[in-house]
């Protein structure tokens, strides 16, 4: 019985390295994009390959992130229970695990989809770990902006897997996810501002004035909604368009609420915006899927 619990704990630790909640969020944007690219339902086998390969790629990027950020994670309250700070998984094993997942993900997409999808997948993993984690995150408050490239890459990967190329609608959806990440993550950074300050990570809420944070929160939410509305004329029906306007308006209202509380010096309650941003993205891409199947 003890051995069984031990095996279960080890498996759970390796799963935790992949940050499953982030993986789930990335896949939410991939499948609707594939439906739109196919103008209907693509081959179910293709969907399965992209989902499994995409999950492996995101898991690889996150596991390698845990390896590279192990010094930061052990001093932040939010991350100190991750497998490396708790010594449940050794750094070497985490590195090997991440690299194996990366190879499996890229090869599976290269074999079963096409080289463009595989190349975008490899580029997203490398960008997240080498450019964002190793360089941008530790050196500039613009880390969240430039790091958004890899977070929005699954949209392009899904489109490329179906069509072998990229189209204006793919880039428009990429822009939605790219801009969405900023208010989404700024809310988290406001919540854990002291954690990031303790770890020496120059997130915008740590190093910038409250006014600057408020301006960027509102600006990037407006850009997110504008990008979502820009998708409408690219072959979408009112099913998508009305949904984009409604959930976009709610997203803006929640962002302005947080900005107002910050401006008045009240307890900001940033996790309301964080959780609502997840709902916004899920509902918006559900509308993309329904529109494609309409």
Tab-separated table of C-alpha atoms in Angstrom:
chain	number	residue	atom	x	y	z
A	1	UNK	CA	0.000	0.000	0.000
A	2	UNK	CA	2.815	2.419	0.881
A	3	UNK	CA	4.581	1.612	-2.395
A	4	UNK	CA	1.371	2.268	-4.313
A	5	UNK	CA	1.005	5.673	-2.626
A	6	UNK	CA	4.647	6.424	-3.427
A	7	UNK	CA	4.181	5.631	-7.128
A	8	UNK	CA	1.028	7.753	-7.179
A	9	UNK	CA	2.891	10.659	-5.572
A	10	UNK	CA	5.717	10.461	-8.109
A	11	UNK	CA	3.287	10.362	-11.035
A	12	UNK	CA	1.384	13.310	-9.568
A	13	UNK	CA	4.652	15.249	-9.228
A	14	UNK	CA	5.549	14.746	-12.883
A	15	UNK	CA	2.041	15.747	-13.925
A	16	UNK	CA	2.393	18.871	-11.762
A	17	UNK	CA	5.574	19.781	-13.651
A	18	UNK	CA	3.485	20.148	-16.812
A	19	UNK	CA	1.118	22.684	-15.117
A	20	UNK	CA	-2.084	20.996	-16.342
A	21	UNK	CA	-4.320	24.040	-15.850
A	22	UNK	CA	-2.189	26.047	-18.260
A	23	UNK	CA	-2.168	23.152	-20.743
A	24	UNK	CA	-5.969	22.971	-20.587
A	25	UNK	CA	-6.283	26.684	-21.272
A	26	UNK	CA	-3.997	26.443	-24.312
A	27	UNK	CA	-5.983	23.554	-25.773
A	28	UNK	CA	-9.241	25.500	-25.359
A	29	UNK	CA	-8.031	27.852	-28.083
A	30	UNK	CA	-6.630	25.138	-30.376
A	31	UNK	CA	-9.638	22.974	-31.207
A	32	UNK	CA	-12.025	25.832	-32.126
A	33	UNK	CA	-9.305	27.267	-34.347
A	34	UNK	CA	-8.977	23.899	-36.097
A	35	UNK	CA	-12.756	23.806	-36.664
A	36	UNK	CA	-12.642	27.284	-38.169
A	37	UNK	CA	-9.669	26.413	-40.380
A	38	UNK	CA	-11.492	23.314	-41.668
A	39	UNK	CA	-14.784	25.221	-42.039
A	40	UNK	CA	-16.377	22.383	-40.098
A	41	UNK	CA	-15.163	19.250	-38.391
A	42	UNK	CA	-11.604	18.164	-39.303
A	43	UNK	CA	-10.474	14.546	-39.298
A	44	UNK	CA	-10.966	13.346	-35.686
A	45	UNK	CA	-7.562	11.639	-35.844
A	46	UNK	CA	-5.959	14.974	-36.719
A	47	UNK	CA	-7.701	16.630	-33.772
A	48	UNK	CA	-6.457	13.868	-31.470
A	49	UNK	CA	-2.878	14.171	-32.731
A	50	UNK	CA	-2.851	17.954	-32.335
A	51	UNK	CA	-4.418	17.744	-28.875
A	52	UNK	CA	-1.950	15.128	-27.646
A	53	UNK	CA	1.020	16.749	-29.367
A	54	UNK	CA	-0.026	20.192	-28.164
A	55	UNK	CA	-0.499	18.949	-24.599
A	56	UNK	CA	2.949	17.326	-24.713
A	57	UNK	CA	4.489	20.525	-26.105
A	58	UNK	CA	2.896	22.739	-23.461
A	59	UNK	CA	3.834	20.213	-20.779
A	60	UNK	CA	7.411	20.167	-22.047
A	61	UNK	CA	7.671	23.958	-22.012
A	62	UNK	CA	6.247	24.086	-18.486
A	63	UNK	CA	8.478	21.300	-17.149
A	64	UNK	CA	11.553	23.020	-18.571
A	65	UNK	CA	10.290	26.281	-17.088
A	66	UNK	CA	10.140	24.592	-13.671
A	67	UNK	CA	13.722	23.416	-14.143
A	68	UNK	CA	14.989	26.855	-15.157
A	69	UNK	CA	12.972	28.718	-12.518
A	70	UNK	CA	13.721	26.398	-9.594
A	71	UNK	CA	15.736	29.112	-7.822
A	72	UNK	CA	12.816	31.564	-8.083
A	73	UNK	CA	10.135	28.998	-7.243
A	74	UNK	CA	11.674	28.105	-3.899
A	75	UNK	CA	11.397	31.675	-2.557
A	76	UNK	CA	7.850	32.414	-3.771
A	77	UNK	CA	4.915	31.328	-1.627
A	78	UNK	CA	2.817	30.618	-4.716
A	79	UNK	CA	5.356	28.180	-6.181
A	80	UNK	CA	7.306	26.739	-3.247
A	81	UNK	CA	5.160	23.576	-3.219
A	82	UNK	CA	6.059	22.676	-6.791
A	83	UNK	CA	7.950	19.380	-7.292
A	84	UNK	CA	11.459	20.871	-7.540
A	85	UNK	CA	11.332	23.164	-4.461
A	86	UNK	CA	9.910	20.251	-2.437
A	87	UNK	CA	12.551	17.864	-3.870
A	88	UNK	CA	9.872	15.446	-5.067
A	89	UNK	CA	11.558	15.443	-8.485
A	90	UNK	CA	15.261	16.076	-9.021
A	91	UNK	CA	16.355	18.908	-11.355
A	92	UNK	CA	18.045	16.413	-13.675
A	93	UNK	CA	14.912	14.282	-13.967
A	94	UNK	CA	12.769	17.350	-14.599
A	95	UNK	CA	15.133	18.433	-17.375
A	96	UNK	CA	15.117	15.001	-19.011
A	97	UNK	CA	11.340	14.751	-18.675
A	98	UNK	CA	10.848	18.141	-20.332
A	99	UNK	CA	13.234	17.379	-23.193
A	100	UNK	CA	11.627	13.998	-23.870
A	101	UNK	CA	8.164	15.561	-23.978
A	102	UNK	CA	9.463	18.235	-26.359
A	103	UNK	CA	10.928	15.667	-28.755
A	104	UNK	CA	7.761	13.541	-28.655
A	105	UNK	CA	5.512	16.542	-29.322
A	106	UNK	CA	7.512	17.934	-32.239
A	107	UNK	CA	8.039	14.523	-33.878
A	108	UNK	CA	4.368	13.563	-33.546
A	109	UNK	CA	3.256	16.766	-35.252
A	110	UNK	CA	5.938	16.421	-37.932
A	111	UNK	CA	4.896	12.848	-38.735
A	112	UNK	CA	1.125	13.143	-38.488
A	113	UNK	CA	0.457	16.761	-39.516
A	114	UNK	CA	3.030	18.860	-41.383
A	115	UNK	CA	6.382	20.543	-40.938
A	116	UNK	CA	4.933	24.025	-40.441
A	117	UNK	CA	2.900	22.902	-37.412
A	118	UNK	CA	5.949	21.037	-36.070
A	119	UNK	CA	8.241	24.023	-36.605
A	120	UNK	CA	5.805	26.379	-34.854
A	121	UNK	CA	5.613	23.932	-31.950
A	122	UNK	CA	9.394	23.735	-31.628
A	123	UNK	CA	9.644	27.514	-31.879
A	124	UNK	CA	7.022	28.017	-29.146
A	125	UNK	CA	8.829	25.686	-26.732
A	126	UNK	CA	12.219	27.273	-27.408
A	127	UNK	CA	10.829	30.807	-27.163
A	128	UNK	CA	9.062	30.161	-23.866
A	129	UNK	CA	12.041	28.581	-22.147
A	130	UNK	CA	15.052	30.277	-23.703
A	131	UNK	CA	13.736	33.738	-24.566
A	132	UNK	CA	11.008	34.311	-21.968
A	133	UNK	CA	12.090	32.245	-18.944
A	134	UNK	CA	15.862	32.648	-19.136
A	135	UNK	CA	16.035	36.189	-20.495
A	136	UNK	CA	12.907	38.352	-20.516
A	137	UNK	CA	11.327	37.272	-17.233
A	138	UNK	CA	14.378	38.156	-15.176
A	139	UNK	CA	15.401	41.345	-16.956
A	140	UNK	CA	12.487	43.486	-18.109
A	141	UNK	CA	8.963	44.433	-17.023
A	142	UNK	CA	7.994	43.909	-20.673
A	143	UNK	CA	8.418	40.163	-20.115
A	144	UNK	CA	4.663	39.545	-20.135
A	145	UNK	CA	4.198	41.408	-23.421
A	146	UNK	CA	6.911	39.615	-25.378
A	147	UNK	CA	6.244	36.331	-23.612
A	148	UNK	CA	2.728	36.419	-25.021
A	149	UNK	CA	4.035	35.176	-28.355
A	150	UNK	CA	4.414	31.585	-27.167
A	151	UNK	CA	1.127	31.618	-25.270
A	152	UNK	CA	-0.757	32.515	-28.444
A	153	UNK	CA	1.172	30.065	-30.647
A	154	UNK	CA	-1.325	27.153	-30.248
A	155	UNK	CA	-3.784	29.100	-32.401
A	156	UNK	CA	-1.286	29.190	-35.267
A	157	UNK	CA	-0.277	25.570	-34.696
A	158	UNK	CA	-3.884	24.383	-34.856
A	159	UNK	CA	-4.553	26.329	-38.047
A	160	UNK	CA	-1.333	25.147	-39.688
A	161	UNK	CA	-2.057	21.517	-38.777
A	162	UNK	CA	-5.345	21.686	-40.703
A	163	UNK	CA	-4.361	23.788	-43.723
A	164	UNK	CA	-0.573	23.593	-43.989
A	165	UNK	CA	-0.443	27.398	-43.978
A	166	UNK	CA	-1.649	30.502	-42.148
A	167	UNK	CA	-4.476	32.905	-43.019
A	168	UNK	CA	-5.646	36.340	-41.821
A	169	UNK	CA	-8.216	34.731	-39.495
A	170	UNK	CA	-5.451	32.709	-37.830
A	171	UNK	CA	-3.404	35.842	-37.194
A	172	UNK	CA	-6.478	37.693	-35.904
A	173	UNK	CA	-7.184	34.927	-33.362
A	174	UNK	CA	-3.491	34.948	-32.476
A	175	UNK	CA	-3.820	38.676	-31.709
A	176	UNK	CA	-6.808	38.008	-29.437
A	177	UNK	CA	-4.899	35.508	-27.305
A	178	UNK	CA	-1.715	37.596	-27.404
A	179	UNK	CA	-3.362	40.738	-26.013
A	180	UNK	CA	-5.609	38.763	-23.632
A	181	UNK	CA	-2.591	37.394	-21.780
A	182	UNK	CA	-1.585	40.824	-20.487
A	183	UNK	CA	-4.632	41.730	-18.350
A	184	UNK	CA	-4.922	38.043	-17.438
A	185	UNK	CA	-1.382	37.842	-16.094
A	186	UNK	CA	-1.197	41.383	-14.724
A	187	UNK	CA	-4.097	40.456	-12.422
A	188	UNK	CA	-2.068	37.502	-11.143
A	189	UNK	CA	1.049	39.660	-10.778
A	190	UNK	CA	-0.905	42.209	-8.713
A	191	UNK	CA	-2.086	39.439	-6.413
A	192	UNK	CA	1.428	38.038	-5.963
A	193	UNK	CA	3.340	41.307	-6.211
A	194	UNK	CA	5.258	40.688	-2.971
A	195	UNK	CA	6.211	37.197	-4.132
A	196	UNK	CA	7.708	38.496	-7.357
A	197	UNK	CA	9.478	41.313	-5.518
A	198	UNK	CA	10.992	38.789	-3.092
A	199	UNK	CA	12.264	36.689	-6.006
A	200	UNK	CA	13.664	39.721	-7.837
A	201	UNK	CA	11.389	39.262	-10.871
A	202	UNK	CA	10.600	42.662	-12.464
A	203	UNK	CA	6.909	42.117	-13.207
A	204	UNK	CA	5.155	45.372	-14.093
A	205	UNK	CA	3.209	45.703	-10.794
A	206	UNK	CA	6.525	45.313	-8.922
A	207	UNK	CA	8.522	48.007	-10.699
A	208	UNK	CA	5.960	50.416	-12.182
A	209	UNK	CA	3.615	52.996	-10.693
A	210	UNK	CA	-0.016	52.179	-10.012
A	211	UNK	CA	-0.997	54.568	-12.801
A	212	UNK	CA	1.177	52.703	-15.320
A	213	UNK	CA	-0.313	49.365	-14.286
A	214	UNK	CA	-3.846	50.757	-14.606
A	215	UNK	CA	-3.158	52.190	-18.059
A	216	UNK	CA	-1.726	48.923	-19.371
A	217	UNK	CA	-4.519	46.841	-17.840
A	218	UNK	CA	-7.180	48.892	-19.573
A	219	UNK	CA	-5.231	49.349	-22.819
A	220	UNK	CA	-4.589	45.663	-23.413
A	221	UNK	CA	-8.131	44.672	-22.511
A	222	UNK	CA	-9.439	47.132	-25.108
A	223	UNK	CA	-6.963	45.738	-27.636
A	224	UNK	CA	-8.129	42.209	-26.814
A	225	UNK	CA	-11.755	43.116	-27.444
A	226	UNK	CA	-10.865	45.094	-30.580
A	227	UNK	CA	-8.927	42.113	-31.949
A	228	UNK	CA	-11.877	39.810	-31.193
A	229	UNK	CA	-14.274	42.103	-33.054
A	230	UNK	CA	-11.811	42.295	-35.974
A	231	UNK	CA	-12.251	38.538	-36.433
A	232	UNK	CA	-15.977	39.033	-37.178
A	233	UNK	CA	-15.654	40.273	-40.792
A	234	UNK	CA	-13.220	37.442	-41.626
A	235	UNK	CA	-16.019	35.042	-42.478
A	236	UNK	CA	-17.713	34.830	-39.061
A	237	UNK	CA	-21.472	34.989	-38.456
A	238	UNK	CA	-23.445	36.976	-35.856
A	239	UNK	CA	-23.191	33.917	-33.579
A	240	UNK	CA	-19.555	34.822	-33.031
A	241	UNK	CA	-19.892	38.578	-33.434
A	242	UNK	CA	-22.613	39.101	-30.833
A	243	UNK	CA	-20.819	36.792	-28.397
A	244	UNK	CA	-17.583	38.758	-28.871
A	245	UNK	CA	-19.364	42.032	-28.151
A	246	UNK	CA	-21.183	40.759	-25.048
A	247	UNK	CA	-18.306	38.958	-23.340
A	248	UNK	CA	-15.934	41.689	-24.445
A	249	UNK	CA	-18.111	44.285	-22.733
A	250	UNK	CA	-18.137	42.236	-19.531
A	251	UNK	CA	-14.370	41.799	-19.720
A	252	UNK	CA	-13.917	45.552	-20.095
A	253	UNK	CA	-16.250	46.245	-17.184
A	254	UNK	CA	-14.276	43.934	-14.908
A	255	UNK	CA	-10.961	45.482	-15.963
A	256	UNK	CA	-12.228	49.014	-15.372
A	257	UNK	CA	-13.516	47.891	-11.964
A	258	UNK	CA	-10.033	46.689	-10.990
A	259	UNK	CA	-8.426	49.826	-12.395
A	260	UNK	CA	-10.802	51.987	-10.382
A	261	UNK	CA	-10.089	50.155	-7.147
A	262	UNK	CA	-6.347	50.504	-7.747
A	263	UNK	CA	-6.770	54.219	-8.423
A	264	UNK	CA	-8.744	54.756	-5.213
A	265	UNK	CA	-6.300	52.737	-3.127
A	266	UNK	CA	-8.947	50.131	-2.245
A	267	UNK	CA	-8.217	46.383	-1.906
A	268	UNK	CA	-8.045	45.511	-5.624
A	269	UNK	CA	-9.381	41.905	-5.598
A	270	UNK	CA	-7.418	41.123	-8.804
A	271	UNK	CA	-8.350	37.439	-8.880
A	272	UNK	CA	-11.860	38.390	-9.958
A	273	UNK	CA	-10.386	39.684	-13.211
A	274	UNK	CA	-8.036	36.699	-13.448
A	275	UNK	CA	-10.884	34.178	-13.227
A	276	UNK	CA	-13.190	36.213	-15.443
A	277	UNK	CA	-10.482	36.435	-18.108
A	278	UNK	CA	-10.419	32.623	-18.234
A	279	UNK	CA	-14.184	32.575	-18.674
A	280	UNK	CA	-13.942	35.235	-21.383
A	281	UNK	CA	-11.461	33.265	-23.455
A	282	UNK	CA	-13.378	30.006	-23.055
A	283	UNK	CA	-16.714	31.524	-24.097
A	284	UNK	CA	-15.168	33.441	-27.004
A	285	UNK	CA	-13.498	30.350	-28.473
A	286	UNK	CA	-16.619	28.276	-27.869
A	287	UNK	CA	-18.346	30.834	-30.096
A	288	UNK	CA	-15.606	30.296	-32.713
A	289	UNK	CA	-16.321	26.547	-32.615
A	290	UNK	CA	-20.093	26.995	-32.855
A	291	UNK	CA	-19.684	29.462	-35.707
A	292	UNK	CA	-17.479	27.017	-37.624
A	293	UNK	CA	-20.012	24.201	-37.164
A	294	UNK	CA	-23.047	26.407	-37.892
